[in-house]
Coordinates of C-alpha atoms and ligand atoms in Angstrom, one line a residue:
Chain A
M17 CA 0.0 0.0 0.0
L18 CA 1.3 3.4 -0.9
S19 CA 1.6 6.0 1.8
E20 CA 0.1 9.4 1.5
S21 CA 3.7 10.8 1.1
A22 CA 4.3 8.7 -2.0
R23 CA 1.0 9.7 -3.5
M24 CA 1.3 13.4 -2.7
S25 CA 4.9 13.9 -4.0
T26 CA 4.2 12.9 -7.6
A27 CA 4.5 15.3 -10.5
H28 CA 0.8 14.8 -11.1
E29 CA -0.1 15.8 -7.6
A30 CA 2.1 18.9 -7.9
G31 CA -0.4 20.2 -10.4
F32 CA -3.0 20.6 -7.7
R33 CA -1.0 23.1 -5.7
I34 CA -3.3 26.1 -4.9
Q35 CA -2.5 28.9 -7.2
E36 CA -3.7 31.7 -4.9
P37 CA -0.8 34.1 -4.1
N38 CA 0.7 33.3 -0.7
S39 CA 2.2 36.7 0.1
K40 CA 1.6 40.4 -0.1
Q41 CA 3.7 43.0 -1.9
R42 CA 7.1 43.6 -0.2
S43 CA 8.5 46.9 0.9
I44 CA 12.2 46.9 0.9
K45 CA 14.4 50.0 1.5
V46 CA 17.6 50.0 -0.4
I47 CA 20.1 52.5 0.9
A48 CA 23.5 53.5 -0.5
L49 CA 26.0 54.2 2.2
D50 CA 28.5 56.1 0.2
P51 CA 28.8 58.1 -3.1
S52 CA 30.1 55.2 -5.1
S53 CA 27.3 52.9 -4.1
A54 CA 24.9 55.7 -4.8
V55 CA 25.8 55.5 -8.4
L56 CA 24.9 51.8 -8.4
V57 CA 21.7 52.2 -6.5
D58 CA 20.7 55.0 -8.9
Q59 CA 21.2 52.7 -11.8
I60 CA 19.2 49.8 -10.3
A61 CA 16.3 52.1 -9.4
K62 CA 15.8 53.0 -13.0
D63 CA 14.4 49.5 -13.7
G64 CA 11.3 50.3 -11.7
W65 CA 10.7 48.1 -8.7
S66 CA 7.3 48.0 -7.2
G67 CA 8.4 46.5 -3.9
A68 CA 11.5 48.5 -3.3
S69 CA 12.4 52.2 -2.8
F70 CA 15.9 53.5 -3.2
F71 CA 17.9 56.1 -1.4
T72 CA 21.2 57.4 -2.5
S73 CA 22.4 59.2 0.7
L74 CA 21.8 60.0 4.3
S75 CA 21.8 63.4 5.8
F76 CA 21.3 64.8 9.2
A77 CA 19.2 67.7 10.3
T78 CA 18.6 69.3 13.7
Q79 CA 14.9 70.1 13.4
K80 CA 12.4 67.4 13.7
N81 CA 10.4 66.3 10.7
P82 CA 6.7 67.0 11.5
D83 CA 5.6 63.8 9.7
S84 CA 8.1 61.6 11.5
A85 CA 7.0 58.6 13.5
S86 CA 10.1 58.8 15.6
D87 CA 10.5 60.7 18.8
G88 CA 13.1 62.9 17.3
S89 CA 16.0 61.3 19.0
V90 CA 17.5 60.3 15.7
Q91 CA 17.1 62.9 13.1
A92 CA 18.4 61.3 10.0
W93 CA 17.0 61.8 6.5
L94 CA 17.1 59.6 3.5
N95 CA 17.5 61.3 0.2
D96 CA 15.7 59.6 -2.6
L97 CA 16.3 59.8 -6.3
A98 CA 13.7 62.5 -6.8
G99 CA 15.7 64.7 -4.4
R100 CA 13.2 64.4 -1.5
A101 CA 14.4 64.0 2.0
L102 CA 12.4 61.3 3.9
D103 CA 12.6 60.6 7.6
L104 CA 14.7 57.5 8.2
M105 CA 12.7 56.3 11.1
S106 CA 9.3 56.3 9.4
E107 CA 10.8 54.7 6.3
V108 CA 12.2 51.9 8.4
S109 CA 9.2 51.5 10.5
T110 CA 6.9 50.8 7.6
C111 CA 9.2 48.4 5.6
D112 CA 9.8 44.7 5.7
F113 CA 13.5 44.9 5.7
V114 CA 16.4 47.1 4.8
V115 CA 19.2 46.5 2.4
V116 CA 22.3 48.7 2.6
V117 CA 24.9 48.8 -0.1
T118 CA 28.5 50.0 0.1
C119 CA 31.5 49.8 -2.2
A120 CA 34.5 48.1 -0.8
G121 CA 36.9 50.5 1.0
E122 CA 34.4 53.4 1.2
D123 CA 33.3 54.9 4.4
A124 CA 30.3 52.7 5.5
R125 CA 29.9 54.1 9.0
A126 CA 26.5 55.5 8.3
V127 CA 25.3 51.9 8.7
T128 CA 25.2 52.4 12.5
I129 CA 22.4 54.9 12.4
I130 CA 20.4 52.7 10.0
A131 CA 21.1 49.7 12.2
D132 CA 19.7 51.6 15.2
A133 CA 16.5 52.3 13.4
C134 CA 16.3 48.7 12.3
A135 CA 16.8 47.5 15.9
L136 CA 14.2 49.9 17.2
Y137 CA 11.6 48.6 14.7
H138 CA 12.8 45.0 14.7
K139 CA 13.6 44.9 11.0
S140 CA 16.4 42.8 9.7
L141 CA 19.3 44.4 7.9
V142 CA 21.0 42.9 4.9
S143 CA 24.3 44.4 3.9
L144 CA 25.9 44.2 0.5
V145 CA 29.6 45.0 -0.2
V146 CA 30.4 45.5 -3.8
P147 CA 34.1 45.1 -4.6
Q148 CA 35.5 47.8 -6.9
E149 CA 38.0 47.7 -9.7
G150 CA 41.6 47.6 -8.3
M151 CA 40.6 47.3 -4.6
S152 CA 42.4 45.0 -2.2
E153 CA 41.2 42.3 0.2
Q154 CA 41.8 44.9 3.0
D155 CA 39.3 47.2 1.4
V156 CA 36.7 44.5 1.6
E157 CA 37.6 43.8 5.2
I158 CA 37.3 47.4 6.2
S159 CA 33.7 47.4 4.8
L160 CA 32.9 44.1 6.5
K161 CA 34.2 45.3 9.8
H162 CA 31.8 48.3 9.7
L163 CA 28.9 46.2 8.6
R164 CA 29.4 43.0 10.5
P165 CA 28.2 44.0 14.0
H166 CA 24.9 45.2 12.5
S167 CA 23.9 42.8 9.7
R168 CA 21.8 39.7 9.9
M169 CA 23.2 38.8 6.5
L170 CA 26.3 40.2 4.9
V171 CA 27.1 39.5 1.3
V172 CA 30.1 40.4 -0.8
A173 CA 28.7 40.5 -4.3
Q174 CA 30.1 41.5 -7.7
G175 CA 28.5 44.4 -9.4
I176 CA 24.9 45.5 -9.6
D177 CA 24.0 42.2 -11.2
Y178 CA 23.7 40.5 -7.9
I179 CA 21.8 43.3 -6.2
E180 CA 19.1 43.0 -8.9
V181 CA 19.0 39.3 -8.7
M182 CA 18.7 39.5 -4.9
L183 CA 15.9 42.1 -5.1
S184 CA 14.0 40.0 -7.5
A185 CA 14.5 36.8 -5.4
L186 CA 13.1 38.7 -2.5
R187 CA 10.1 39.7 -4.6
A188 CA 10.8 43.4 -4.8
G189 CA 10.0 43.2 -8.5
Chain B
M23 CA 11.6 33.4 -5.9
L24 CA 12.5 32.5 -9.4
K25 CA 10.4 33.1 -12.5
K26 CA 9.1 29.9 -14.1
E27 CA 11.7 30.2 -17.0
Q28 CA 14.5 30.6 -14.5
N29 CA 13.3 27.7 -12.5
D30 CA 13.2 25.5 -15.6
Y31 CA 16.6 26.8 -16.7
I32 CA 18.4 25.9 -13.5
T33 CA 16.7 22.6 -12.7
Q34 CA 16.9 20.9 -16.1
T35 CA 20.1 19.0 -16.8
G36 CA 19.4 16.8 -19.7
P37 CA 21.5 16.8 -22.9
G38 CA 21.4 20.1 -24.7
T39 CA 20.0 22.2 -21.8
P40 CA 22.3 25.0 -20.6
M41 CA 22.6 23.6 -17.1
G42 CA 23.1 20.1 -18.6
E43 CA 26.0 21.5 -20.5
L44 CA 27.4 23.1 -17.4
F45 CA 27.2 19.8 -15.5
R46 CA 29.0 18.2 -18.5
C47 CA 32.1 20.3 -17.6
Y48 CA 32.9 18.3 -14.5
W49 CA 33.8 14.9 -13.1
L50 CA 30.8 13.7 -11.2
P51 CA 30.5 10.7 -8.8
V52 CA 28.5 7.9 -10.4
L53 CA 28.9 4.7 -8.5
L54 CA 30.6 3.5 -5.3
S55 CA 33.5 1.2 -6.0
E56 CA 31.6 -1.5 -4.2
E57 CA 29.1 -1.6 -7.0
L58 CA 31.7 -2.9 -9.4
P59 CA 33.8 -4.8 -6.9
E60 CA 35.9 -7.0 -9.3
P61 CA 36.7 -7.9 -12.9
D62 CA 33.8 -9.5 -14.8
C63 CA 31.3 -8.6 -12.0
P64 CA 27.7 -8.0 -12.9
P65 CA 27.1 -4.8 -14.9
V66 CA 25.2 -1.9 -13.3
R67 CA 22.6 0.4 -14.8
V68 CA 23.4 4.0 -14.4
K69 CA 21.3 7.1 -15.1
I70 CA 23.0 10.5 -14.8
L71 CA 22.0 13.9 -16.3
S72 CA 19.0 12.1 -17.9
E73 CA 21.2 9.7 -19.9
R74 CA 20.8 5.9 -19.4
M75 CA 24.0 3.9 -19.4
V76 CA 25.5 0.7 -18.2
A77 CA 28.7 0.4 -16.2
F78 CA 31.0 -2.6 -16.0
R79 CA 34.5 -3.7 -15.0
D80 CA 36.0 -5.9 -17.6
T81 CA 38.2 -9.0 -17.3
E82 CA 41.3 -6.8 -17.0
G83 CA 39.7 -4.5 -14.4
K84 CA 39.1 -1.7 -16.9
L85 CA 36.1 0.4 -16.2
G86 CA 33.5 1.2 -18.9
L87 CA 30.4 3.4 -18.9
I88 CA 28.5 3.0 -22.2
D89 CA 25.1 3.5 -23.7
E90 CA 22.7 1.1 -22.0
F91 CA 21.0 -0.3 -25.1
C92 CA 22.4 -2.8 -27.5
A93 CA 23.1 -1.3 -31.0
H94 CA 21.5 -4.3 -32.7
R95 CA 17.8 -4.3 -31.6
G96 CA 17.9 -2.3 -28.4
P97 CA 17.6 -4.4 -25.3
S98 CA 19.3 -3.3 -22.1
L99 CA 22.9 -4.5 -21.8
W100 CA 22.3 -4.8 -18.1
F101 CA 21.2 -8.4 -19.1
G102 CA 24.6 -8.8 -20.7
R103 CA 27.3 -11.3 -20.0
N104 CA 30.5 -9.6 -18.7
E105 CA 33.2 -11.9 -20.1
E106 CA 36.5 -11.9 -21.9
C107 CA 37.0 -8.1 -22.0
G108 CA 33.6 -7.0 -23.0
L109 CA 29.9 -7.0 -22.4
R110 CA 27.9 -9.4 -24.6
C111 CA 24.3 -8.9 -25.3
P112 CA 22.4 -12.1 -24.5
Y113 CA 20.0 -11.6 -27.4
H114 CA 22.2 -12.3 -30.4
G115 CA 25.6 -12.2 -28.9
W116 CA 26.9 -8.8 -30.0
K117 CA 29.8 -7.7 -27.8
F118 CA 31.0 -4.3 -26.7
D119 CA 34.2 -3.2 -25.0
V120 CA 34.7 -0.6 -22.2
N121 CA 34.8 2.2 -24.9
G122 CA 31.5 1.1 -26.4
Q123 CA 33.2 -0.3 -29.4
C124 CA 31.4 -3.3 -30.9
V125 CA 34.0 -6.1 -31.1
E126 CA 31.9 -9.0 -32.2
V127 CA 28.8 -9.5 -34.4
P128 CA 28.5 -13.3 -34.5
S129 CA 26.2 -13.4 -37.5
E130 CA 28.7 -11.6 -39.7
P131 CA 32.1 -12.9 -40.9
V132 CA 34.9 -11.2 -38.9
E133 CA 36.6 -10.3 -42.1
S134 CA 33.6 -8.2 -43.2
G135 CA 34.6 -5.6 -40.6
Y136 CA 31.0 -5.0 -39.7
A137 CA 31.6 -4.8 -36.0
K138 CA 34.1 -2.0 -36.4
K139 CA 31.4 0.2 -37.7
I140 CA 29.3 -0.1 -34.6
K141 CA 30.1 1.9 -31.5
L142 CA 28.0 2.9 -28.5
K143 CA 28.5 6.2 -26.9
S144 CA 30.8 5.9 -23.9
Y145 CA 32.2 8.1 -21.2
P146 CA 35.4 7.8 -19.2
L147 CA 35.0 6.1 -15.8
I148 CA 37.7 6.5 -13.2
E149 CA 38.2 5.3 -9.7
K150 CA 39.2 7.7 -6.9
G151 CA 38.6 7.5 -3.1
G152 CA 36.3 4.5 -3.3
V153 CA 34.1 6.3 -5.8
L154 CA 33.7 5.9 -9.6
W155 CA 33.6 9.2 -11.4
T156 CA 32.6 10.1 -15.0
Y157 CA 33.0 13.1 -17.2
M158 CA 30.2 13.5 -19.8
G159 CA 31.4 16.5 -21.8
P160 CA 33.3 16.8 -25.0
P161 CA 36.7 15.0 -24.9
E162 CA 38.7 18.1 -25.8
R163 CA 37.4 19.8 -22.6
R164 CA 38.1 16.9 -20.3
P165 CA 39.4 18.3 -17.1
P166 CA 42.1 16.9 -14.8
E167 CA 40.8 14.3 -12.3
P168 CA 39.0 15.5 -9.2
E169 CA 41.1 16.4 -6.2
Y170 CA 38.5 16.8 -3.4
E171 CA 40.2 16.0 -0.2
F172 CA 37.7 13.2 0.7
C173 CA 38.8 11.3 -2.4
A174 CA 42.4 12.2 -2.2
V175 CA 43.2 10.8 1.3
P176 CA 44.1 7.2 1.8
L177 CA 41.0 4.8 1.6
K178 CA 41.2 4.1 5.4
Q179 CA 40.6 7.7 6.1
T180 CA 37.4 8.1 4.0
Y181 CA 34.0 6.6 3.7
S182 CA 31.3 7.5 1.1
S183 CA 27.7 6.4 0.8
K184 CA 24.8 7.3 -1.5
R185 CA 21.1 7.3 -1.4
L186 CA 18.3 7.9 -3.9
Q187 CA 16.5 11.2 -3.5
E188 CA 13.3 11.5 -5.4
C189 CA 13.3 15.1 -6.3
N190 CA 15.2 17.5 -8.4
W191 CA 18.9 18.0 -7.6
L192 CA 18.7 21.7 -6.9
Q193 CA 16.2 21.6 -4.0
A194 CA 18.4 18.8 -2.4
M195 CA 21.6 20.8 -2.9
E196 CA 20.0 24.0 -1.6
G197 CA 19.6 22.1 1.7
G198 CA 23.3 21.7 1.8
I199 CA 24.0 25.5 1.9
D200 CA 20.9 26.5 3.9
S201 CA 22.7 26.9 7.2
S202 CA 19.7 28.5 8.9
H203 CA 17.7 25.3 9.0
V204 CA 20.1 23.4 11.3
S205 CA 19.0 25.0 14.5
F206 CA 15.5 23.8 13.8
L207 CA 15.3 20.7 11.7
H208 CA 18.3 19.0 13.2
R209 CA 18.3 20.3 16.7
G210 CA 17.6 17.0 18.3
D211 CA 20.6 15.3 16.8
L212 CA 23.6 17.4 17.9
H213 CA 23.6 15.7 21.3
N214 CA 22.7 12.2 20.3
D215 CA 24.4 11.3 17.0
P216 CA 27.7 9.5 17.6
L217 CA 29.3 11.4 14.7
F218 CA 28.4 14.8 16.2
K219 CA 28.1 14.6 19.9
G220 CA 30.7 15.8 22.4
A221 CA 32.1 18.6 20.3
A222 CA 32.8 21.8 22.2
G223 CA 31.3 23.8 19.4
N224 CA 27.8 22.2 19.9
K225 CA 27.1 24.5 22.8
Y226 CA 27.4 27.6 20.7
N227 CA 24.9 26.1 18.1
L228 CA 22.4 25.4 20.8
G229 CA 23.1 28.5 22.8
D230 CA 22.6 31.0 20.0
L231 CA 19.7 30.1 17.8
S232 CA 19.8 33.1 15.6
P233 CA 23.2 33.1 13.9
V234 CA 24.1 35.8 11.4
F235 CA 25.5 35.0 8.0
E236 CA 28.2 36.1 5.7
V237 CA 28.3 35.0 2.0
V238 CA 31.4 35.6 -0.1
E239 CA 32.2 34.3 -3.6
S240 CA 35.2 31.9 -3.7
P241 CA 37.0 31.0 -6.9
G242 CA 35.1 27.7 -7.2
G243 CA 31.8 28.8 -5.7
L244 CA 30.8 30.2 -2.4
L245 CA 31.8 30.3 1.3
I246 CA 28.9 30.7 3.6
G247 CA 29.9 31.7 7.1
A248 CA 27.5 31.4 10.1
R249 CA 28.5 33.4 13.1
R250 CA 27.4 33.0 16.7
N251 CA 28.4 34.8 19.8
A252 CA 31.0 33.1 22.0
E253 CA 32.7 33.9 25.3
D254 CA 35.7 36.2 25.7
D255 CA 34.8 38.6 23.0
Q256 CA 34.9 35.9 20.3
Y257 CA 32.7 34.6 17.5
Y258 CA 32.1 31.0 16.8
W259 CA 32.2 30.6 13.0
R260 CA 30.9 27.7 11.0
I261 CA 32.0 28.0 7.4
T262 CA 30.3 25.9 4.6
P263 CA 31.9 25.7 1.2
F264 CA 29.9 25.2 -2.0
V265 CA 31.9 24.2 -5.0
M266 CA 30.2 24.3 -8.4
P267 CA 28.2 22.7 -9.5
C268 CA 27.0 20.5 -6.7
Y269 CA 29.5 19.9 -3.9
T270 CA 28.8 21.1 -0.4
G271 CA 30.7 20.7 2.9
V272 CA 29.4 20.6 6.4
P273 CA 31.5 22.4 9.0
P274 CA 33.1 19.9 11.3
R275 CA 32.5 19.2 15.0
G276 CA 35.4 18.4 17.3
D277 CA 37.7 15.7 16.0
H278 CA 34.8 13.9 14.3
P279 CA 35.4 13.1 10.6
M280 CA 34.4 15.9 8.3
H281 CA 31.5 15.4 6.0
G282 CA 29.6 16.8 3.1
H283 CA 27.8 15.9 0.0
F284 CA 27.6 15.7 -3.8
W285 CA 24.1 16.2 -5.3
V286 CA 24.1 14.5 -8.7
P287 CA 21.1 14.8 -11.0
I288 CA 19.8 11.4 -12.2
D289 CA 17.1 13.1 -14.2
D290 CA 15.0 16.2 -13.6
H291 CA 12.9 14.4 -10.9
S292 CA 15.5 12.5 -8.9
C293 CA 19.1 12.7 -7.8
W294 CA 21.8 10.8 -5.9
A295 CA 22.6 12.3 -2.6
W296 CA 26.2 11.4 -2.0
S297 CA 27.6 11.6 1.5
Y298 CA 31.3 11.5 2.4
D299 CA 33.1 11.4 5.7
Y300 CA 36.8 11.6 6.0
H301 CA 39.5 12.6 8.4
P302 CA 42.5 14.4 7.0
T303 CA 45.1 12.9 9.3
R304 CA 44.0 9.6 10.7
D305 CA 42.2 6.4 9.8
L306 CA 38.5 6.3 10.6
T307 CA 37.9 4.1 13.7
D308 CA 36.0 0.9 13.5
D309 CA 33.3 2.6 15.6
E310 CA 33.0 5.5 13.2
V311 CA 32.8 3.3 10.1
A312 CA 30.2 1.1 11.9
A313 CA 28.1 4.3 12.7
M314 CA 28.3 5.5 9.1
K315 CA 27.2 2.1 7.8
D316 CA 24.4 2.2 10.3
G317 CA 23.1 5.4 8.8
K318 CA 24.4 7.8 11.5
G319 CA 25.7 11.4 10.9
V320 CA 25.0 12.5 7.4
H321 CA 24.5 8.9 6.2
V322 CA 21.3 7.1 5.9
K323 CA 20.3 3.5 6.4
N324 CA 19.3 2.0 3.0
I325 CA 17.1 -1.0 2.3
P326 CA 19.7 -3.8 2.2
G327 CA 21.0 -4.5 -1.3
T328 CA 19.8 -1.1 -2.6
Y329 CA 20.6 2.6 -2.3
I330 CA 17.0 3.4 -1.4
P331 CA 16.5 4.7 2.1
L332 CA 14.7 2.5 4.5
A333 CA 12.6 5.4 5.6
N334 CA 11.2 6.7 2.4
K335 CA 8.1 8.2 0.9
T336 CA 6.3 4.8 0.6
N337 CA 6.3 4.5 4.4
D338 CA 5.8 8.2 5.2
Y339 CA 9.5 8.2 6.2
L340 CA 8.6 6.3 9.4
M341 CA 7.1 9.5 10.8
D342 CA 7.1 9.4 14.6
R343 CA 4.6 11.9 16.0
A344 CA 5.4 11.0 19.6
A345 CA 9.1 11.8 19.1
Q346 CA 8.1 15.0 17.4
K347 CA 5.9 16.0 20.3
A348 CA 8.5 15.1 22.9
G349 CA 11.1 17.1 21.0
R350 CA 13.4 14.1 20.4
T351 CA 13.2 15.1 16.7
F352 CA 11.9 18.4 15.4
S353 CA 10.1 17.0 12.4
G354 CA 9.3 13.5 13.7
I355 CA 11.7 12.0 11.2
A356 CA 14.8 10.2 12.5
G357 CA 18.3 11.0 11.2
I358 CA 19.7 14.1 9.6
G359 CA 19.8 12.8 6.1
M360 CA 16.1 11.8 6.0
Q361 CA 15.0 14.9 7.9
D362 CA 16.3 16.8 4.9
A363 CA 15.3 14.4 2.2
S364 CA 11.7 14.0 3.5
L365 CA 11.0 17.7 3.4
Q366 CA 12.8 18.2 0.1
E367 CA 10.9 15.4 -1.6
S368 CA 7.6 16.7 -0.2
M369 CA 8.2 19.9 -2.3
G370 CA 7.3 17.8 -5.3
P371 CA 9.6 16.5 -8.1
V372 CA 10.6 20.0 -9.0
C373 CA 10.1 22.7 -6.3
D374 CA 7.9 25.5 -7.6
R375 CA 10.1 28.5 -6.8
T376 CA 7.6 31.0 -8.2
K377 CA 5.8 30.5 -4.9
E378 CA 8.6 30.8 -2.4
N379 CA 9.2 33.8 -0.1
L380 CA 12.8 34.1 0.6
V381 CA 14.3 36.3 3.4
G382 CA 17.6 38.0 3.8
T383 CA 19.2 35.0 5.4
D384 CA 18.6 33.0 2.2
N385 CA 21.3 34.9 0.4
G386 CA 23.5 31.9 0.3
I387 CA 20.9 30.1 -1.8
I388 CA 20.2 33.2 -3.9
M389 CA 23.9 33.6 -4.7
A390 CA 24.4 29.9 -5.5
R391 CA 21.6 30.0 -8.0
H392 CA 22.9 33.2 -9.5
R393 CA 26.4 31.8 -9.9
L394 CA 25.1 28.6 -11.5
M395 CA 23.0 30.4 -14.0
R396 CA 25.7 33.0 -14.7
A397 CA 28.2 30.2 -15.4
A398 CA 25.8 28.3 -17.6
K399 CA 25.2 31.4 -19.6
A400 CA 28.9 32.3 -19.9
L401 CA 29.6 28.7 -21.0
A402 CA 26.8 28.8 -23.6
E403 CA 27.6 32.2 -25.0
K404 CA 31.3 32.4 -24.7
G405 CA 32.5 28.9 -24.0
T406 CA 33.9 30.1 -20.6
I407 CA 35.1 27.2 -18.4
P408 CA 33.0 27.5 -15.2
P409 CA 34.3 27.7 -11.6
G410 CA 34.9 24.4 -9.9
V411 CA 36.6 22.7 -12.9
D412 CA 40.0 23.8 -11.8
V413 CA 41.2 21.3 -9.3
E414 CA 42.6 24.0 -7.1
H415 CA 38.9 24.9 -6.4
H416 CA 38.4 21.4 -5.0
K417 CA 41.0 22.0 -2.3
V418 CA 38.7 23.9 0.1
R419 CA 37.8 22.7 3.6
Q420 CA 34.9 23.4 5.8
A421 CA 35.8 24.8 9.1
A422 CA 34.5 25.6 12.6
L423 CA 36.5 28.0 14.6
L424 CA 36.6 30.7 17.3
L425 CA 37.9 34.0 16.3
K426 CA 38.3 37.3 18.2
R427 CA 35.6 39.6 17.1
D428 CA 37.9 42.1 15.6
V429 CA 39.9 39.6 13.6
P430 CA 39.1 39.8 9.9
Y431 CA 37.3 36.6 9.0
A432 CA 39.0 36.3 5.7
E433 CA 42.4 36.4 7.5
G434 CA 41.5 34.4 10.6
A435 CA 39.9 31.6 8.6
K436 CA 42.2 31.7 5.6
E437 CA 44.4 28.7 6.4
A438 CA 41.6 26.8 8.0
L439 CA 39.7 26.8 4.6
K440 CA 42.6 25.2 2.7
A441 CA 42.9 21.4 2.2
K442 CA 46.4 20.5 3.2
K443 CA 47.9 17.1 3.2
G444 CA 48.7 15.8 6.7
V445 CA 47.2 18.9 8.4
R446 CA 44.3 18.3 10.8
Q447 CA 41.1 20.1 10.2
T448 CA 40.2 23.3 12.0
S449 CA 37.3 22.4 14.3
V450 CA 35.9 23.2 17.7
Ligands
FES512 S1 9.8 27.2 7.5 FE1 11.3 27.3 6.0 S2 10.5 26.0 4.5 FE2 8.9 26.1 5.9
FE2_513 FE1 20.0 19.5 6.8

């Protein structure tokens, strides 16, 4: 006698899988940590992703954003491609997770402020380090060192290719 | 998730498919040496990459892997007589040598030269580390023989087994690089399994259930590091290598032998899960070999005389709900190998990746797929030899180690990740 497992794992039975979508639209924030990675993020954003929004830099301001969900203790602003400044805290609070991108050897210290926001709202942080032409292993290590304490997942990935693949794998498309 | 076309692209390995061509760049394990134990022993049917073949060891001990079907009227040569340096079809007596060359057509005069015109497709078959390997690509691209450490150490230091897995190779292989499932699916086994227990590192696994991950490309594939907090300002790292197209290593525990897998497509709906265990510097003990044969560690107990797991889909994998409830096993299935296989087979013959919802910690899997597809494309478009063909790429080790938090992991683990003859593994 065949068991249920034997029956259910056939190719024929696979055809009866319910076709109803099993997830909702994602909201991923992709943030460039330095000017070089901003160029990459800008390029990726042009493809039009319905589940991701892209920010090319971080800035700080003293006055509180009136629309902010935060208590004002961290006043960081994310600058998007349209030149708008959006409050980091409210962006993070409403997303599913955050992806930061840095080019190897660049100053990635801005990650700490983003990581604080992620910690506050319990969002996981994925960090991507993109090696650059002519950089050394040390350059990558410098980036990793900045990102390591804050990231749930840290990836060293060649070029914008991988970032796009990852966003699409994570259903940001 | 993958789009339907991408999923088809990466899961199909038959002749003429892009992934099939990629797989045909490598030496792949096909049979255990024990399956062809001596000259003139019974031939064995083999299906790899959706091609049916028969393997035999001739009178002189030479190995052959040839088209399964007789060139005369097409019966399986598995029924053949392995005698006097060739495999003879029992139907009308045609005979083929290890290269597939027909050497005798009894109905025709020898002088006619008829036999010379008949040749079955054949592939090279070599023996290394207790395993028979084949290369199914074009002869001019034949790479040097594999140098994975498990097949390079003396035979007394290594043990391999295989089991049938009734699903596509990719969902099986993805389990090998999915470090985040270990703390759940296999949590019951760290303390009990004779090939895992007692390692100092186990406490870190069980003490910190939410490791963080680092994925970096290596020349031959990927390194996937899982990091957990440890005492004295240290991290406990477990580093899993993936070598293209389908080799994965499991980070070691204590002085236990090191293990890992090869995931070899049989056809698009089934694969061979190969499991190896070896120690770089000492013979395996009798107890270790006995435990491996008994299906412990990464090995599985097969139905005697077959390579089909005893616990399989026809008996619901011997599901034990009481053990599941009591927490002795997390899924109710006994043994690490079958815990993985049961879930992977339940995904269906080919997992529908259009429906999956990956998270950030799945980046190892995302990157492996990306590298495989990128390599298949580069091979198809530019003839680029893919990563993992170069034997230097085989000489990578899995590792488990403690590092000070401020020590760069690439540096701290650099030596640990190299296979070095006569040097013990790095393991906690
Ligand atoms: S929880 Fe990961 S596959 Fe179901
Ligand atoms: Fe597993």
